[in-house]
Amino acid sequence: MKWRPGAGRIRLLPRLSAANSGKVRERLMKIYYNKDANLRVLKKLSIAVIGYGSQGHAHANNLKDSGMNVTVGLRKGGASWKKAQRAGLPVAPVAEAAAAADLVMLLVPDELQADMYRDQLAGKMRKGATLAFAHGFNIHYHQIEPRPDLDVVMIAPKGPGHLVRSTYVGGGGVPCLLAVHQNPSRQAKKLALAYGAAIGGGRAGMIETTFCDETETDLFGEQAVLCGGLVELVKAGYDTLTEAGYAPEMAYFECLHELKLIVDLMYEGGVADMFYSISNTAEYGAISRGPQVIDAAARQRMKTMLEQIRSGEFAREFVLENKAGAPTLKRSRTRMSEHSLEQVGARLRGMMPWIAKRKIVDRGRN
Ligand code: NAD
Ligand code: MG
Ligand code: MG
């Protein structure tokens, strides 16, 4: 396949960082809170949030509730246009919103960002404006080379967008990573801090990092632990029980439903609170059998995955997947929806109306 210049090009070597150069870093993490952010610098500006998906709806609504001047940039007639309007937000076509903004937060899917920057932002954004990201992929892997007059920052919430919204509404916030990639104005960090605070991150903590470290840790976390590792662990446990002849309903409760109760305990008080709450039988089973599931070979495979992220191999694969129309993703979504875990789960959740009543994801609204 021939690379087009600009969008969609993968340089095999991502940007270098201390981590990439193999040096061990021993620096204290700096964590910022609301007291370190000055919301006034942001109140004077007009903000365009491009995209109204998981992150987009959360940023736009949190910014608005924090008193900021925000417009949502979307495709005219796209599915999100009405959702954003119904939330009481001003909506405009992408290029128009970008042209009128001092700060543009790009929250369309990563695989669309390079084309969107090239076609609708690069020629429209104001001189000296700020281009912001919630994930470093396109900068780190050279898919976007921003105009030199732009400040380029990242405010990356460490949680799903729907929780960025629901946690903020509940008075809390989701921790964020902040980074500055370009800083011609010398104001980039101040703006990033204010933006992070305005979406709720300053309540939980905002860690200053680099586009490189955010990208590599984020990809690794979602692949190995949070999304990839977890779903396979649940499926493998469910399959083991059902293939041995146990009831799918029991397997579902055991391997998926109960996970939330366990994770809530870890979220509140770490592994210690979880072990405190479960039986000694469960704790002994956990410490003696857990390392057999995640054994030395699994840890070695995690190291290999991290290497594929750092070398750019994963990024290249993902860019190619999307150029081919995302066949692997589409196939996997169909296969997963047909898995009995998902079908049994839908039926059982239907019997627990309080779950539906407090659902974080409501596809018609967010
Ligand atoms: P998403 O898939 O949930 O939403 C994308 C939105 O973009 C759509 O809802 C639509 O409104 C809009 N859109 C799509 N195509 C468009 C087009 N051609 N023109 C205009 N608008 C278009 O995306 P997301 O998961 O919120 O991801 C956005 C960014 O946030 C990514 O960089 C991602 O890595 C980052 N991020 C996401 C999460 C998360 O929780 N999903 C967490 C941290 C960081
Ligand atoms: Mg998404
Ligand atoms: Mg991610």
Coordinates of C-alpha atoms and ligand atoms in Angstrom, one line a residue:
M1 CA 0.0 0.0 0.0
K2 CA 1.3 3.5 -0.9
W3 CA 1.4 6.1 1.9
R4 CA -0.2 9.4 1.1
P5 CA 1.9 12.2 2.5
G6 CA 0.4 13.7 5.6
A7 CA -2.6 11.8 6.7
G8 CA -2.3 8.2 7.2
R9 CA 1.5 8.0 7.1
I10 CA 3.3 6.0 9.7
R11 CA 7.0 6.7 10.3
L12 CA 8.3 3.6 11.7
L13 CA 10.1 5.3 14.5
P14 CA 7.8 7.3 16.8
R15 CA 9.0 10.4 18.6
L16 CA 11.8 9.7 21.0
S17 CA 11.4 10.0 24.7
A18 CA 13.3 9.1 27.8
A19 CA 11.3 5.8 27.9
N20 CA 12.1 5.1 24.3
S21 CA 15.7 5.7 24.7
G22 CA 15.8 3.2 27.5
K23 CA 16.8 5.5 30.2
V24 CA 15.3 5.0 33.6
R25 CA 13.5 8.0 34.8
E26 CA 13.6 8.9 38.4
R27 CA 11.6 12.1 38.5
L28 CA 8.9 13.1 40.9
M29 CA 5.5 13.3 39.2
K30 CA 4.0 16.7 39.5
I31 CA 0.2 16.6 40.1
Y32 CA -1.9 19.7 39.7
Y33 CA -5.3 20.4 41.3
N34 CA -8.0 23.1 40.9
K35 CA -5.9 25.5 43.1
D36 CA -3.2 25.4 40.4
A37 CA -5.5 26.3 37.5
N38 CA -6.8 29.7 36.5
L39 CA -10.2 29.3 34.9
R40 CA -10.3 33.0 34.0
V41 CA -7.7 32.6 31.2
L42 CA -10.1 30.1 29.5
K43 CA -13.3 32.1 30.1
K44 CA -12.0 34.8 27.8
L45 CA -11.6 32.4 24.9
S46 CA -14.0 30.6 22.6
I47 CA -13.7 26.9 22.6
A48 CA -14.7 24.4 19.8
V49 CA -15.2 20.8 20.8
I50 CA -15.1 18.8 17.6
G51 CA -17.1 15.6 17.9
Y52 CA -19.9 14.7 20.3
G53 CA -19.1 11.0 21.2
S54 CA -17.9 9.5 24.4
Q55 CA -15.4 12.2 25.2
G56 CA -16.9 15.0 23.2
H57 CA -20.3 15.1 25.0
A58 CA -18.5 15.0 28.3
H59 CA -16.0 17.8 27.6
A60 CA -18.7 20.1 25.9
N61 CA -21.2 19.8 28.8
N62 CA -18.6 20.0 31.6
L63 CA -17.1 23.1 30.0
K64 CA -20.5 24.7 29.6
D65 CA -21.3 23.9 33.2
S66 CA -18.0 25.4 34.3
G67 CA -19.0 28.7 32.6
M68 CA -17.0 28.4 29.4
N69 CA -17.9 29.6 26.0
V70 CA -18.2 26.4 24.0
T71 CA -19.4 25.4 20.5
V72 CA -19.6 21.8 19.3
G73 CA -18.3 21.2 15.8
L74 CA -19.9 18.4 13.8
R75 CA -21.0 17.1 10.4
K76 CA -24.2 18.7 9.4
G77 CA -27.0 16.1 9.6
G78 CA -24.7 13.6 11.5
A79 CA -26.2 11.5 14.3
S80 CA -24.7 13.6 17.0
W81 CA -25.9 17.0 15.8
K82 CA -29.4 16.6 17.4
K83 CA -28.0 15.1 20.6
A84 CA -25.7 18.2 21.1
Q85 CA -28.6 20.6 20.3
R86 CA -30.9 18.8 22.7
A87 CA -28.3 19.3 25.4
G88 CA -28.6 23.1 24.8
L89 CA -25.2 23.5 23.1
P90 CA -24.5 25.7 20.1
V91 CA -23.5 23.5 17.1
A92 CA -21.8 24.4 13.9
P93 CA -20.1 22.6 11.0
V94 CA -16.5 21.5 11.9
A95 CA -14.6 24.1 9.8
E96 CA -16.9 26.9 10.9
A97 CA -16.6 26.1 14.6
A98 CA -12.8 25.7 14.2
A99 CA -12.4 29.1 12.4
A100 CA -14.3 30.9 15.2
A101 CA -12.3 29.3 18.1
D102 CA -9.2 30.2 20.1
L103 CA -9.0 26.6 21.3
V104 CA -10.0 23.5 19.3
M105 CA -10.3 20.2 21.1
L106 CA -10.3 17.4 18.6
L107 CA -12.6 14.6 19.8
V108 CA -13.5 12.6 16.7
P109 CA -12.1 9.0 16.6
D110 CA -8.3 8.8 16.4
E111 CA -8.5 7.2 12.9
L112 CA -10.3 10.2 11.5
Q113 CA -8.3 13.0 13.1
A114 CA -5.5 13.2 10.5
D115 CA -7.8 13.7 7.5
M116 CA -10.0 16.1 9.5
Y117 CA -6.9 18.2 10.6
R118 CA -5.7 18.4 7.0
D119 CA -9.1 19.1 5.3
Q120 CA -11.0 21.2 7.9
L121 CA -8.7 22.6 10.5
A122 CA -5.2 23.4 9.1
G123 CA -6.5 26.0 6.8
K124 CA -9.2 27.4 9.1
M125 CA -7.8 27.6 12.6
R126 CA -6.9 31.1 13.8
K127 CA -3.2 32.1 13.9
G128 CA -1.8 31.4 17.3
A129 CA -4.8 29.3 18.4
T130 CA -4.5 26.1 20.5
L131 CA -5.1 22.7 19.2
A132 CA -5.9 20.2 21.9
F133 CA -6.1 16.4 22.0
A134 CA -7.4 13.8 24.5
H135 CA -5.0 11.2 23.3
G136 CA -1.5 11.5 21.8
F137 CA -1.7 8.9 19.0
N138 CA -1.8 11.3 16.0
I139 CA 1.0 13.5 17.2
H140 CA 3.2 10.8 18.6
Y141 CA 3.0 8.6 15.5
H142 CA 3.3 11.6 13.1
Q143 CA -0.1 11.4 11.6
I144 CA -0.6 15.1 12.3
E145 CA 2.2 17.7 11.9
P146 CA 0.5 20.8 13.3
R147 CA 1.1 24.3 12.0
P148 CA 4.1 25.9 13.9
D149 CA 2.0 28.9 15.0
L150 CA -0.4 26.7 17.0
D151 CA 0.0 25.7 20.6
V152 CA -0.5 22.0 20.8
V153 CA -1.6 20.4 24.1
M154 CA -3.2 17.3 25.5
I155 CA -5.8 16.9 28.2
A156 CA -6.4 13.2 28.4
P157 CA -8.9 12.0 31.0
K158 CA -8.0 8.6 32.4
G159 CA -11.5 7.2 32.1
P160 CA -14.3 6.6 29.7
G161 CA -16.0 9.8 28.5
H162 CA -19.4 8.9 30.0
L163 CA -17.7 8.8 33.4
V164 CA -16.0 12.1 32.7
R165 CA -19.5 13.5 32.5
S166 CA -21.3 11.5 35.3
T167 CA -18.4 12.0 37.8
Y168 CA -18.4 15.7 37.1
V169 CA -22.1 16.0 37.6
G170 CA -21.7 14.1 40.9
G171 CA -19.3 16.7 42.1
G172 CA -16.1 14.7 41.4
G173 CA -13.8 14.4 38.5
V174 CA -11.7 11.9 36.5
P175 CA -7.9 12.3 36.7
C176 CA -6.2 13.7 33.6
L177 CA -2.8 13.6 32.0
L178 CA -1.6 16.9 30.6
A179 CA 1.1 17.5 28.0
V180 CA 2.5 20.3 25.8
H181 CA 3.8 19.5 22.4
Q182 CA 4.1 23.0 20.9
N183 CA 4.2 26.2 22.8
P184 CA 4.9 29.3 20.7
S185 CA 2.7 31.4 22.9
R186 CA 4.3 30.3 26.2
Q187 CA 0.8 30.0 27.5
A188 CA 0.1 26.4 26.5
K189 CA 0.5 24.8 29.9
K190 CA -1.7 27.5 31.6
L191 CA -4.5 26.8 29.1
A192 CA -4.2 23.1 29.5
L193 CA -4.4 23.3 33.2
A194 CA -7.5 25.5 33.0
Y195 CA -9.1 23.2 30.5
G196 CA -8.4 20.2 32.6
A197 CA -9.9 21.9 35.6
A198 CA -13.0 23.0 33.7
I199 CA -13.8 19.4 32.7
G200 CA -13.4 18.2 36.3
G201 CA -9.8 16.9 36.2
G202 CA -8.6 19.4 38.8
R203 CA -10.8 17.8 41.4
A204 CA -9.0 14.4 41.0
G205 CA -5.5 15.4 39.9
M206 CA -3.8 16.3 36.7
I207 CA -0.4 14.7 36.0
E208 CA 2.0 16.5 33.7
T209 CA 3.5 14.1 31.1
T210 CA 4.5 13.9 27.5
F211 CA 2.5 12.9 24.4
C212 CA 4.9 9.9 24.1
D213 CA 4.3 8.6 27.6
E214 CA 0.6 9.2 27.5
T215 CA 0.2 7.4 24.2
E216 CA 2.3 4.4 25.1
T217 CA 0.8 3.9 28.6
D218 CA -2.7 4.5 27.4
L219 CA -2.4 1.9 24.5
F220 CA -0.8 -0.6 26.8
G221 CA -3.3 -0.2 29.6
E222 CA -6.3 -0.6 27.3
Q223 CA -4.8 -3.6 25.4
A224 CA -3.3 -5.6 28.3
V225 CA -5.4 -4.8 31.3
L226 CA -8.5 -2.6 31.1
C227 CA -10.2 -3.7 27.8
G228 CA -8.3 -6.4 26.1
G229 CA -7.0 -8.5 29.0
L230 CA -10.2 -8.0 31.0
V231 CA -12.7 -9.0 28.3
E232 CA -10.6 -12.1 27.4
L233 CA -10.4 -13.1 31.1
V234 CA -14.1 -12.8 31.5
K235 CA -14.8 -14.7 28.3
A236 CA -12.3 -17.5 29.2
G237 CA -13.8 -17.9 32.6
Y238 CA -17.4 -17.9 31.3
D239 CA -16.5 -20.4 28.5
T240 CA -14.6 -22.7 31.0
L241 CA -17.7 -22.9 33.2
T242 CA -20.3 -23.3 30.5
E243 CA -18.2 -25.8 28.5
A244 CA -18.0 -27.9 31.7
G245 CA -21.8 -27.9 31.8
Y246 CA -22.6 -25.2 34.4
A247 CA -25.6 -22.9 33.8
P248 CA -24.7 -19.9 31.6
E249 CA -26.7 -17.7 34.0
M250 CA -24.5 -18.8 36.9
A251 CA -21.4 -18.3 34.8
Y252 CA -22.5 -14.8 33.8
F253 CA -23.1 -13.7 37.4
E254 CA -19.8 -15.3 38.5
C255 CA -17.5 -14.0 35.8
L256 CA -19.0 -10.7 34.7
H257 CA -21.7 -9.3 37.0
E258 CA -19.7 -9.7 40.2
L259 CA -16.6 -8.1 38.6
K260 CA -18.2 -4.7 39.2
L261 CA -18.6 -5.4 42.9
I262 CA -15.0 -6.5 43.2
V263 CA -13.6 -3.6 41.2
D264 CA -15.6 -1.1 43.3
L265 CA -13.8 -2.4 46.4
M266 CA -10.4 -2.0 44.7
Y267 CA -11.4 1.4 43.4
E268 CA -12.2 2.6 46.9
G269 CA -9.5 0.9 48.9
G270 CA -7.0 -0.9 46.7
V271 CA -6.4 -4.6 46.7
A272 CA -6.3 -4.6 50.5
D273 CA -9.9 -3.5 50.9
M274 CA -11.0 -6.1 48.4
F275 CA -9.1 -8.9 50.1
Y276 CA -10.5 -7.6 53.5
S277 CA -14.0 -7.9 52.2
I278 CA -13.9 -11.4 50.6
S279 CA -13.6 -14.6 52.5
N280 CA -10.2 -16.1 53.4
T281 CA -11.1 -19.0 51.1
A282 CA -11.4 -16.5 48.2
E283 CA -8.2 -14.7 49.2
Y284 CA -6.2 -17.9 49.4
G285 CA -7.6 -19.1 46.1
A286 CA -6.7 -15.7 44.6
I287 CA -3.1 -15.6 45.7
S288 CA -2.4 -19.2 45.0
R289 CA -4.2 -19.5 41.6
G290 CA -4.2 -16.0 40.2
P291 CA -0.5 -16.2 39.3
Q292 CA -1.2 -19.4 37.4
V293 CA -3.6 -17.5 35.1
I294 CA -1.3 -14.5 34.6
D295 CA 2.0 -16.5 34.7
A296 CA 5.5 -15.7 33.5
A297 CA 4.5 -16.4 29.9
A298 CA 1.6 -14.0 30.1
R299 CA 3.9 -11.3 31.6
Q300 CA 6.4 -11.9 28.8
R301 CA 3.6 -11.5 26.2
M302 CA 2.7 -8.1 27.9
K303 CA 6.3 -7.0 27.3
T304 CA 6.1 -8.0 23.7
M305 CA 2.8 -6.0 23.3
L306 CA 4.5 -3.0 24.9
E307 CA 7.4 -3.3 22.4
Q308 CA 4.9 -3.3 19.5
I309 CA 3.4 -0.1 20.8
R310 CA 6.8 1.6 21.3
S311 CA 8.1 0.5 17.8
G312 CA 5.0 1.9 16.0
E313 CA 4.0 -1.6 14.9
F314 CA 0.6 -1.5 16.6
A315 CA -0.1 2.0 15.3
R316 CA 0.8 0.9 11.7
E317 CA -1.6 -2.1 12.0
F318 CA -4.4 0.1 13.3
V319 CA -3.9 2.7 10.5
L320 CA -4.0 0.0 7.9
E321 CA -7.1 -1.7 9.5
N322 CA -8.9 1.6 9.1
K323 CA -7.7 2.2 5.5
A324 CA -9.2 -1.2 4.7
G325 CA -12.6 -0.2 6.2
A326 CA -12.1 -1.7 9.7
P327 CA -12.9 -5.4 8.7
T328 CA -11.4 -6.9 11.8
L329 CA -13.3 -4.5 14.1
K330 CA -16.6 -5.1 12.3
R331 CA -16.2 -8.9 12.4
S332 CA -15.3 -8.9 16.0
R333 CA -18.3 -6.7 17.0
T334 CA -20.7 -9.2 15.2
R335 CA -19.0 -12.2 16.8
M336 CA -19.1 -10.7 20.3
S337 CA -22.8 -9.8 20.0
E338 CA -23.5 -13.4 19.1
H339 CA -21.6 -14.9 22.0
S340 CA -23.9 -16.4 24.6
L341 CA -22.2 -14.3 27.4
E342 CA -23.7 -11.1 25.8
Q343 CA -27.1 -12.7 25.1
V344 CA -27.5 -14.3 28.5
G345 CA -26.3 -11.0 30.0
A346 CA -28.9 -8.9 28.3
R347 CA -31.6 -11.2 29.5
L348 CA -30.4 -11.2 33.1
R349 CA -29.8 -7.4 33.2
G350 CA -33.4 -7.0 32.1
M351 CA -34.4 -8.5 35.4
M352 CA -32.5 -5.8 37.3
P353 CA -34.4 -2.6 36.4
W354 CA -32.3 -0.5 38.8
I355 CA -29.3 -1.0 36.5
A356 CA -31.2 0.4 33.5
K357 CA -32.5 3.3 35.6
R358 CA -29.0 4.5 36.5
K359 CA -27.3 3.6 33.2
I360 CA -24.2 5.7 32.4
V361 CA -24.5 5.0 28.7
D362 CA -27.8 6.1 27.0
R363 CA -27.1 5.8 23.3
G364 CA -30.0 8.1 22.3
R365 CA -28.6 10.9 24.5
N366 CA -24.9 10.5 24.9
Ligands
NAD1 P1 -16.3 8.4 19.7 O1 -16.2 7.4 18.7 O2 -17.1 8.1 21.0 O3 -17.0 9.7 19.1 C1 -16.6 10.3 18.0 C2 -17.6 11.4 17.6 O4 -17.0 12.1 16.5 C3 -18.9 10.9 17.1 O5 -19.9 10.8 18.1 C4 -19.3 12.1 16.1 O6 -19.9 13.1 16.9 C5 -18.0 12.7 15.7 N1 -17.6 12.4 14.3 C6 -17.3 11.2 13.8 N2 -17.0 11.4 12.5 C7 -17.0 12.7 12.2 C8 -16.8 13.5 11.1 N3 -16.4 13.0 10.0 N4 -16.9 14.9 11.2 C9 -17.3 15.4 12.4 N5 -17.6 14.7 13.5 C10 -17.4 13.4 13.4 O7 -14.8 9.0 20.1 P2 -14.2 9.0 21.5 O8 -14.0 7.5 22.0 O9 -14.8 10.0 22.4 O10 -12.7 9.4 21.1 C11 -12.3 10.8 20.9 C12 -10.9 11.0 21.4 O11 -10.8 10.9 22.8 C13 -9.9 10.1 20.8 O12 -8.7 10.8 20.6 C14 -9.7 9.1 21.9 O13 -8.5 8.4 21.9 C15 -9.8 10.0 23.1 N6 -10.2 9.3 24.4 C16 -11.3 8.6 24.4 C17 -11.7 8.0 25.6 C18 -13.0 7.3 25.7 O14 -13.5 7.2 26.8 N7 -13.7 6.9 24.7 C19 -10.9 8.1 26.8 C20 -9.7 8.9 26.7 C21 -9.4 9.5 25.5
MG2 MG -15.2 5.3 21.4
MG3 MG -7.1 5.1 24.7

